Short mmCIF file of C-alpha atoms and ligand atoms in Angstrom, two decimals:
data_model
loop_
_atom_site.label_atom_id
_atom_site.label_comp_id
_atom_site.label_asym_id
_atom_site.label_seq_id
_atom_site.Cartn_x
_atom_site.Cartn_y
_atom_site.Cartn_z
CA UNK A 1 8.18 49.37 -53.47
CA UNK A 2 10.90 49.62 -50.83
CA UNK A 3 9.39 49.44 -47.35
CA UNK A 4 10.32 51.93 -44.63
CA UNK A 5 10.27 51.31 -40.88
CA UNK A 6 11.01 53.42 -37.82
CA UNK A 7 12.93 52.20 -34.80
CA UNK A 8 12.56 54.54 -31.83
CA UNK A 9 9.38 56.59 -31.63
CA UNK A 10 10.25 59.36 -29.17
CA UNK A 11 10.41 63.13 -29.54
CA UNK A 12 12.00 63.35 -32.99
CA UNK A 13 9.84 60.60 -34.53
CA UNK A 14 6.85 62.97 -34.51
CA UNK A 15 8.90 65.54 -36.43
CA UNK A 16 9.73 62.87 -39.02
CA UNK A 17 6.05 61.93 -39.33
CA UNK A 18 5.00 65.54 -40.01
CA UNK A 19 7.89 65.96 -42.47
CA UNK A 20 6.87 62.79 -44.30
CA UNK A 21 3.52 64.39 -45.12
CA UNK A 22 5.33 66.40 -47.77
CA UNK A 23 6.18 63.23 -49.71
CA UNK A 24 3.19 61.40 -51.23
CA UNK A 25 5.37 58.42 -52.16
CA UNK A 26 6.93 57.79 -48.72
CA UNK A 27 5.05 55.95 -45.99
CA UNK A 28 5.96 54.02 -42.88
CA UNK A 29 5.19 50.31 -42.89
CA UNK A 30 6.21 49.35 -39.34
CA UNK A 31 7.37 50.92 -36.11
CA UNK A 32 9.29 49.48 -33.18
CA UNK A 33 10.30 50.93 -29.82
CA UNK A 34 11.53 48.95 -26.82
CA UNK A 35 9.22 51.01 -24.64
CA UNK A 36 5.82 49.31 -25.22
CA UNK A 37 3.78 52.21 -23.82
CA UNK A 38 5.51 54.72 -26.08
CA UNK A 39 5.15 52.38 -29.06
CA UNK A 40 1.40 52.02 -28.44
CA UNK A 41 0.84 55.78 -28.04
CA UNK A 42 2.81 56.63 -31.17
CA UNK A 43 1.17 53.95 -33.34
CA UNK A 44 -2.25 54.95 -32.09
CA UNK A 45 -1.63 58.64 -32.83
CA UNK A 46 -0.23 58.12 -36.33
CA UNK A 47 -2.24 54.96 -37.18
CA UNK A 48 0.84 52.82 -37.78
CA UNK A 49 1.57 49.11 -37.43
CA UNK A 50 3.68 48.21 -34.37
CA UNK A 51 6.24 45.41 -34.32
CA UNK A 52 6.60 43.74 -30.92
CA UNK A 53 10.33 42.98 -31.15
CA UNK A 54 13.28 44.21 -33.16
CA UNK A 55 13.76 40.75 -34.66
CA UNK A 56 10.14 40.49 -35.76
CA UNK A 57 10.42 43.91 -37.40
CA UNK A 58 13.64 43.07 -39.22
CA UNK A 59 12.28 39.78 -40.56
CA UNK A 60 8.79 41.09 -41.42
CA UNK A 61 10.31 43.52 -43.91
CA UNK A 62 11.33 42.68 -47.45
CA UNK A 63 15.15 42.54 -47.82
CA UNK A 64 16.75 45.91 -48.54
CA UNK A 65 14.04 47.96 -46.88
CA UNK A 66 15.01 51.32 -45.32
CA UNK A 67 15.30 51.46 -41.55
CA UNK A 68 15.08 54.84 -39.88
CA UNK A 69 17.01 54.65 -36.64
CA UNK A 70 15.51 57.32 -34.36
CA UNK A 71 16.71 55.84 -31.07
CA UNK A 72 18.94 57.60 -28.55
CA UNK A 73 22.59 58.10 -29.55
CA UNK A 74 23.91 55.39 -27.20
CA UNK A 75 21.78 52.81 -29.08
CA UNK A 76 22.70 53.96 -32.59
CA UNK A 77 25.59 51.56 -33.20
CA UNK A 78 23.79 48.48 -31.93
CA UNK A 79 20.61 49.21 -33.93
CA UNK A 80 22.44 50.33 -37.10
CA UNK A 81 24.52 47.15 -36.98
CA UNK A 82 21.49 44.91 -36.44
CA UNK A 83 19.67 46.50 -39.40
CA UNK A 84 22.65 46.16 -41.74
CA UNK A 85 23.23 42.56 -40.64
CA UNK A 86 19.56 41.85 -41.42
CA UNK A 87 20.17 43.17 -44.96
CA UNK A 88 18.47 46.58 -44.75
CA UNK A 89 19.56 50.07 -45.74
CA UNK A 90 19.96 52.44 -42.80
CA UNK A 91 19.22 56.10 -42.31
CA UNK A 92 20.40 56.89 -38.79
CA UNK A 93 19.82 59.89 -36.61
CA UNK A 94 23.09 61.50 -35.61
CA UNK A 95 25.63 60.62 -34.46
CA UNK A 96 26.21 57.54 -36.61
CA UNK A 97 28.06 56.00 -33.65
CA UNK A 98 29.61 57.21 -30.42
CA UNK A 99 33.16 56.21 -31.36
CA UNK A 100 35.12 55.81 -34.57
CA UNK A 101 35.83 52.10 -34.18
CA UNK A 102 32.08 51.50 -34.23
CA UNK A 103 31.47 54.00 -37.03
CA UNK A 104 34.18 52.37 -39.17
CA UNK A 105 32.69 48.93 -38.48
CA UNK A 106 29.29 50.15 -39.74
CA UNK A 107 30.82 51.58 -42.89
CA UNK A 108 32.67 48.29 -43.51
CA UNK A 109 29.49 46.30 -43.02
CA UNK A 110 27.44 48.54 -45.35
CA UNK A 111 30.08 48.39 -48.09
CA UNK A 112 30.57 44.63 -47.75
CA UNK A 113 26.82 44.04 -48.12
CA UNK A 114 26.18 46.68 -50.76
CA UNK A 115 23.73 48.56 -48.50
CA UNK A 116 23.19 52.27 -48.12
CA UNK A 117 24.12 53.92 -44.86
CA UNK A 118 23.44 57.58 -44.23
CA UNK A 119 23.19 59.79 -41.19
CA UNK A 120 21.15 62.83 -40.20
CA UNK A 121 21.12 65.78 -40.24
CA UNK A 122 19.79 66.23 -43.77
CA UNK A 123 19.35 70.02 -43.76
CA UNK A 124 22.25 70.12 -46.25
CA UNK A 125 19.61 69.10 -48.82
CA UNK A 126 17.38 72.05 -47.91
CA UNK A 127 16.71 75.10 -50.05
CA UNK A 128 18.86 77.27 -47.79
CA UNK A 129 21.95 75.04 -47.74
CA UNK A 130 21.68 74.32 -51.46
CA UNK A 131 21.36 78.04 -52.21
CA UNK A 132 24.41 78.80 -50.08
CA UNK A 133 26.38 76.03 -51.82
CA UNK A 134 25.39 77.31 -55.26
CA UNK A 135 26.32 80.88 -54.33
CA UNK A 136 29.79 79.67 -53.31
CA UNK A 137 30.13 77.61 -56.52
CA UNK A 138 28.96 80.57 -58.61
CA UNK A 139 31.68 82.78 -57.06
CA UNK A 140 29.13 85.21 -55.58
CA UNK A 141 31.38 85.79 -52.56
CA UNK A 142 34.70 85.42 -54.44
CA UNK A 143 37.34 83.17 -52.93
CA UNK A 144 35.98 81.99 -49.57
CA UNK A 145 38.55 82.60 -46.84
CA UNK A 146 36.80 82.03 -43.53
CA UNK A 147 33.47 80.73 -42.19
CA UNK A 148 31.96 81.63 -38.85
CA UNK A 149 29.22 79.19 -37.83
CA UNK A 150 27.39 79.52 -34.52
CA UNK A 151 25.04 77.03 -32.91
CA UNK A 152 24.31 78.58 -29.55
CA UNK A 153 20.93 77.64 -28.11
CA UNK A 154 20.58 79.97 -25.13
CA UNK A 155 20.92 79.01 -21.46
CA UNK A 156 19.05 75.69 -21.84
CA UNK A 157 19.63 74.36 -18.29
CA UNK A 158 17.30 77.16 -17.09
CA UNK A 159 14.66 76.63 -19.79
CA UNK A 160 11.28 75.05 -18.89
CA UNK A 161 12.28 71.94 -20.82
CA UNK A 162 10.18 69.62 -18.64
CA UNK A 163 7.16 71.17 -20.39
CA UNK A 164 8.49 70.48 -23.89
CA UNK A 165 6.47 67.69 -25.48
CA UNK A 166 6.28 66.33 -29.00
CA UNK A 167 3.00 66.23 -30.91
CA UNK A 168 2.07 62.75 -29.70
CA UNK A 169 3.27 63.50 -26.18
CA UNK A 170 6.90 62.33 -25.92
CA UNK A 171 8.80 64.48 -23.43
CA UNK A 172 11.94 66.26 -24.61
CA UNK A 173 14.63 63.80 -23.43
CA UNK A 174 16.64 66.30 -21.40
CA UNK A 175 18.71 63.69 -19.55
CA UNK A 176 19.84 62.13 -22.80
CA UNK A 177 20.41 65.54 -24.42
CA UNK A 178 22.61 66.72 -21.54
CA UNK A 179 24.48 63.41 -21.34
CA UNK A 180 25.11 63.31 -25.10
CA UNK A 181 25.95 67.01 -25.24
CA UNK A 182 25.18 69.79 -27.69
CA UNK A 183 28.26 69.14 -29.84
CA UNK A 184 27.31 65.54 -30.67
CA UNK A 185 23.70 66.68 -31.01
CA UNK A 186 24.23 69.76 -33.16
CA UNK A 187 27.69 70.13 -34.76
CA UNK A 188 26.56 67.87 -37.62
CA UNK A 189 24.09 70.48 -38.86
CA UNK A 190 26.92 72.79 -39.88
CA UNK A 191 29.51 70.09 -40.56
CA UNK A 192 27.24 68.59 -43.21
CA UNK A 193 26.90 72.01 -44.86
CA UNK A 194 30.60 72.85 -44.59
CA UNK A 195 31.89 69.44 -45.68
CA UNK A 196 29.18 69.28 -48.34
CA UNK A 197 30.33 72.62 -49.75
CA UNK A 198 34.07 72.75 -49.05
CA UNK A 199 34.99 69.05 -48.96
CA UNK A 200 36.78 67.12 -46.23
CA UNK A 201 38.45 68.52 -43.14
CA UNK A 202 42.18 67.97 -42.80
CA UNK A 203 42.80 69.11 -39.21
CA UNK A 204 40.70 70.11 -36.22
CA UNK A 205 41.92 72.40 -33.45
CA UNK A 206 39.26 72.49 -30.76
CA UNK A 207 38.44 72.98 -27.12
CA UNK A 208 35.38 71.81 -25.23
CA UNK A 209 34.19 72.22 -21.65
CA UNK A 210 31.36 71.45 -19.26
CA UNK A 211 30.48 74.98 -18.10
CA UNK A 212 27.40 73.91 -16.12
CA UNK A 213 28.23 70.46 -14.69
CA UNK A 214 25.45 70.75 -12.05
CA UNK A 215 22.49 70.56 -14.43
CA UNK A 216 19.40 68.65 -13.36
CA UNK A 217 21.47 65.56 -14.02
CA UNK A 218 25.15 65.50 -13.11
CA UNK A 219 27.27 65.19 -16.23
CA UNK A 220 30.64 66.44 -17.31
CA UNK A 221 29.73 66.15 -21.01
CA UNK A 222 30.79 69.37 -22.76
CA UNK A 223 28.01 71.95 -23.09
CA UNK A 224 30.33 74.27 -25.00
CA UNK A 225 32.82 73.69 -27.78
CA UNK A 226 34.68 75.81 -30.25
CA UNK A 227 36.62 74.41 -33.16
CA UNK A 228 38.80 75.72 -35.94
CA UNK A 229 38.46 73.42 -38.93
CA UNK A 230 41.20 73.40 -41.56
CA UNK A 231 39.72 72.04 -44.79
CA UNK A 232 41.84 70.21 -47.35
CA UNK A 233 40.65 72.79 -49.87
CA UNK A 234 42.37 75.52 -47.83
CA UNK A 235 39.30 77.20 -46.37
CA UNK A 236 39.12 77.62 -42.58
CA UNK A 237 35.98 77.62 -40.41
CA UNK A 238 35.23 78.44 -36.80
CA UNK A 239 32.36 76.43 -35.36
CA UNK A 240 30.81 77.07 -31.96
CA UNK A 241 28.23 74.91 -30.17
CA UNK A 242 26.74 75.66 -26.78
CA UNK A 243 23.66 75.50 -24.61
CA UNK A 244 24.96 78.46 -22.62
CA UNK A 245 25.51 81.50 -24.86
CA UNK A 246 22.50 83.50 -26.18
CA UNK A 247 20.63 81.95 -29.10
CA UNK A 248 22.57 82.44 -32.33
CA UNK A 249 22.23 80.19 -35.39
CA UNK A 250 24.08 82.35 -37.85
CA UNK A 251 26.51 81.18 -40.51
CA UNK A 252 28.67 83.57 -42.51
CA UNK A 253 30.96 82.75 -45.42
CA UNK A 254 33.54 85.50 -45.70
CA UNK A 255 35.14 85.88 -49.10
CA UNK A 256 37.05 88.34 -51.25
CA UNK A 257 33.88 90.04 -52.52
CA UNK A 258 31.94 90.23 -49.25
CA UNK A 259 29.93 88.02 -46.90
CA UNK A 260 27.25 85.38 -47.55
CA UNK A 261 25.04 85.12 -44.48
CA UNK A 262 22.21 82.92 -43.21
CA UNK A 263 20.68 84.02 -39.91
CA UNK A 264 18.55 80.97 -39.14
CA UNK A 265 20.37 77.80 -40.09
CA UNK A 266 17.58 75.64 -38.58
CA UNK A 267 15.05 77.07 -41.01
CA UNK A 268 15.09 75.09 -44.27
CA UNK A 269 13.86 78.11 -46.21
CA UNK A 270 15.82 80.87 -44.44
CA UNK A 271 17.08 83.53 -46.82
CA UNK A 272 20.71 83.54 -47.94
CA UNK A 273 21.96 87.10 -48.25
CA UNK A 274 25.05 88.53 -49.89
CA UNK A 275 26.60 91.58 -48.27
CA UNK A 276 28.84 93.17 -50.89
CA UNK A 277 32.10 94.74 -49.67
CA UNK A 278 32.98 98.19 -50.94
CA UNK A 279 35.00 101.27 -50.15
CA UNK A 280 33.76 104.79 -49.51
CA UNK A 281 36.66 107.19 -49.31
CA UNK A 282 38.82 105.83 -46.47
CA UNK A 283 36.25 103.33 -45.17
CA UNK A 284 35.75 99.65 -45.99
CA UNK A 285 32.15 98.47 -45.61
CA UNK A 286 30.31 95.14 -45.86
CA UNK A 287 26.90 96.33 -47.07
CA UNK A 288 24.54 96.27 -44.04
CA UNK A 289 21.59 95.20 -46.22
CA UNK A 290 22.26 91.87 -47.88
CA UNK A 291 20.94 91.08 -51.33
CA UNK A 292 18.83 87.91 -51.31
CA UNK A 293 20.40 85.08 -53.29
CA UNK A 294 17.72 83.01 -55.03
CA UNK A 295 17.60 79.73 -56.85
CA UNK A 296 15.78 79.69 -60.15
CA UNK A 297 13.06 77.12 -60.73
CA UNK A 298 11.15 74.83 -58.37
CA UNK A 299 12.32 74.33 -54.81
CA UNK A 300 11.15 72.00 -52.05
CA UNK A 301 8.03 73.26 -50.27
CA UNK A 302 8.46 75.08 -46.97
CA UNK A 303 7.91 73.33 -43.65
CA UNK A 304 6.07 74.85 -40.72
CA UNK A 305 8.07 75.64 -37.61
CA UNK A 306 7.68 72.97 -34.92
CA UNK A 307 9.61 73.29 -31.69
CA UNK A 308 13.07 74.70 -32.24
CA UNK A 309 13.21 74.40 -36.02
CA UNK A 310 11.51 74.69 -39.39
CA UNK A 311 13.13 71.63 -40.86
CA UNK A 312 12.03 68.79 -43.05
CA UNK A 313 13.52 65.78 -41.30
CA UNK A 314 12.58 63.47 -44.19
CA UNK A 315 14.77 65.07 -46.89
CA UNK A 316 17.54 62.51 -46.27
CA UNK A 317 15.14 59.59 -46.39
CA UNK A 318 13.61 60.94 -49.62
CA UNK A 319 17.08 61.25 -51.13
CA UNK A 320 17.92 57.67 -50.14
CA UNK A 321 14.66 56.38 -51.62
CA UNK A 322 15.22 58.37 -54.85
CA UNK A 323 18.76 56.96 -55.11
CA UNK A 324 17.41 53.41 -54.73
CA UNK A 325 14.68 53.95 -57.31
CA UNK A 326 17.04 55.60 -59.78
CA UNK A 327 19.82 53.05 -59.17
CA UNK A 328 22.37 55.74 -58.30
CA UNK A 329 24.54 56.63 -55.33
CA UNK A 330 22.91 58.48 -52.45
CA UNK A 331 24.18 62.05 -52.13
CA UNK A 332 24.42 61.50 -48.40
CA UNK A 333 26.94 58.68 -48.58
CA UNK A 334 28.36 56.47 -45.86
CA UNK A 335 31.76 58.15 -46.33
CA UNK A 336 30.10 61.53 -45.77
CA UNK A 337 28.46 60.27 -42.56
CA UNK A 338 31.71 58.74 -41.34
CA UNK A 339 33.73 61.88 -41.93
CA UNK A 340 31.15 64.06 -40.16
CA UNK A 341 31.20 61.59 -37.28
CA UNK A 342 34.99 61.80 -37.03
CA UNK A 343 35.08 65.60 -37.03
CA UNK A 344 32.21 65.81 -34.51
CA UNK A 345 33.95 63.43 -32.11
CA UNK A 346 37.22 65.33 -32.48
CA UNK A 347 35.44 68.52 -31.34
CA UNK A 348 33.42 66.89 -28.57
CA UNK A 349 36.46 65.11 -27.12
CA UNK A 350 38.91 67.97 -27.63
CA UNK A 351 39.13 68.58 -23.91
CA UNK A 352 40.71 65.17 -23.50
CA UNK A 353 42.92 65.11 -26.56
CA UNK A 354 44.00 68.78 -26.83
CA UNK A 355 45.93 70.30 -29.71
CA UNK A 356 45.81 69.52 -33.40
CA UNK A 357 43.94 66.39 -34.49
CA UNK A 358 44.69 65.05 -37.96
CA UNK A 359 41.62 63.48 -39.60
CA UNK A 360 41.91 59.89 -40.89
CA UNK A 361 38.77 59.77 -43.07
CA UNK A 362 37.75 61.73 -46.16
CA UNK A 363 34.84 62.14 -48.56
CA UNK A 364 33.75 63.91 -51.72
CA UNK A 365 32.02 67.28 -51.99
CA UNK A 366 28.24 66.73 -51.93
CA UNK A 367 26.60 66.66 -55.38
CA UNK A 368 24.05 69.50 -55.64
CA UNK A 369 20.36 68.63 -55.91
CA UNK A 370 19.18 68.71 -59.52
CA UNK A 371 16.99 71.77 -58.75
CA UNK A 372 20.00 73.64 -57.35
CA UNK A 373 22.58 73.15 -60.11
N1 NAD B 401 14.76 65.91 -29.70
C1 NAD B 401 15.00 66.59 -30.80
O1 NAD B 401 14.52 67.73 -30.98
C2 NAD B 401 15.85 66.00 -31.89
C3 NAD B 401 15.98 66.72 -33.08
C4 NAD B 401 16.75 66.19 -34.09
C5 NAD B 401 17.37 64.99 -33.93
N2 NAD B 401 17.26 64.30 -32.75
C6 NAD B 401 17.96 63.01 -32.64
O2 NAD B 401 16.98 61.98 -32.67
C7 NAD B 401 17.41 60.85 -31.91
C8 NAD B 401 16.32 60.51 -30.92
O3 NAD B 401 16.09 61.64 -30.12
P1 NAD B 401 14.70 61.86 -29.40
O4 NAD B 401 14.72 63.27 -28.95
O5 NAD B 401 13.59 61.38 -30.23
O6 NAD B 401 14.88 60.90 -28.13
P2 NAD B 401 13.71 60.19 -27.27
O7 NAD B 401 14.37 59.70 -26.03
O8 NAD B 401 12.55 61.09 -27.16
O9 NAD B 401 13.29 58.96 -28.19
C9 NAD B 401 14.10 57.86 -28.43
C10 NAD B 401 13.21 56.64 -28.49
O10 NAD B 401 14.04 55.52 -28.85
C11 NAD B 401 13.66 54.42 -28.03
N3 NAD B 401 14.81 53.53 -27.92
C12 NAD B 401 16.00 53.77 -27.33
N4 NAD B 401 16.82 52.70 -27.47
C13 NAD B 401 16.12 51.78 -28.16
C14 NAD B 401 16.43 50.47 -28.62
N5 NAD B 401 17.62 49.90 -28.37
N6 NAD B 401 15.48 49.79 -29.30
C15 NAD B 401 14.27 50.36 -29.55
N7 NAD B 401 13.92 51.59 -29.14
C16 NAD B 401 14.84 52.30 -28.46
C17 NAD B 401 13.26 55.02 -26.69
O11 NAD B 401 12.40 54.17 -25.97
C18 NAD B 401 12.57 56.32 -27.14
O12 NAD B 401 11.19 56.17 -27.30
C19 NAD B 401 18.73 61.27 -31.28
O13 NAD B 401 19.78 60.76 -32.03
C20 NAD B 401 18.74 62.79 -31.36
O14 NAD B 401 20.04 63.29 -31.51
C21 NAD B 401 16.49 64.78 -31.74
#
């Protein structure tokens, strides 16, 4: 049995614990957080074994255990590196690292040691994303020409976020969220879908801005970004992230036969609908009522909505564990994580770089789940 441990037991760790309930064969062996009070509360709530230091955690585990890095983004590189150096596989919350030199170093380390390295988000393995991917593969929409993907969360700086608490009582880390910025926090949700479906991005043309620099904490981290992604396969996507514009989590794949649309991309079981395009006399219409696209056969069970999303945060971990047990590559590969990291950083930092950014990394299209072939 491969052991699993959590490092960082704040807001998102509770969401992982609830998600893990859906997998009988996955359980957490140890937990570590450098905040002793938080560690105690979390372990008490979930009845888990605490480790008192990072070193004691890393050495208590059998070699090649899986470490879930759920710390804040600024700690991701340091923790991911320590886990790989200690000989463990790593599933990291996003972003993999805050710059590409660090991200490349992690990939090098993982490859050199023959360890798995993957990064959240994992919603690309959800029923909704897999259904969308299959619909594209099955030519439901015809040749895809353009994707519009929106991740606008509403005017968050005015939200009562000080009252947002996780199940075991961790406050929503607004300072860290504002400092990291919604692009680094959220672009990966769509990038994993888009790159998973359409393959690697060739060029990014983006702009980003801090529209509300005087939030509760002063930060000039972008709270808005818009990017045009030119994929090597020829498809083009527009991706918007903000914590300013009204809530909109819609993704639309526009093709020669019509439009494939998902209204709630943060719902793992949100319907995928196909809006057929047709002509009536002199008018061209995308059918206002979309036909639901369904997968045949068994699908992962639905997850209850908690906070902002109905997502199973453990799908990526389950995939990594299945890959280890079956002796195969993990669908969510290190190359996939690295490429998503590169594109995300290109969008986040667009304000500073401006113009066209040519991507240096690449990866394969994501293999569909067996139940979605
Ligand atoms: N908050 C959300 O809704 C949400 C959703 C999805 C993903 N995420 C991602 O999850 C990660 C964590 O976010 P969060 O909201 O749980 O943050 P958080 O601040 O609530 O929790 C992070 C925890 O990590 C601990 N930590 C930080 N550095 C550490 C270190 N070096 N060693 C040990 N422990 C350390 C902190 O003490 C804290 O308890 C981020 O990458 C974020 O992008 C968050």
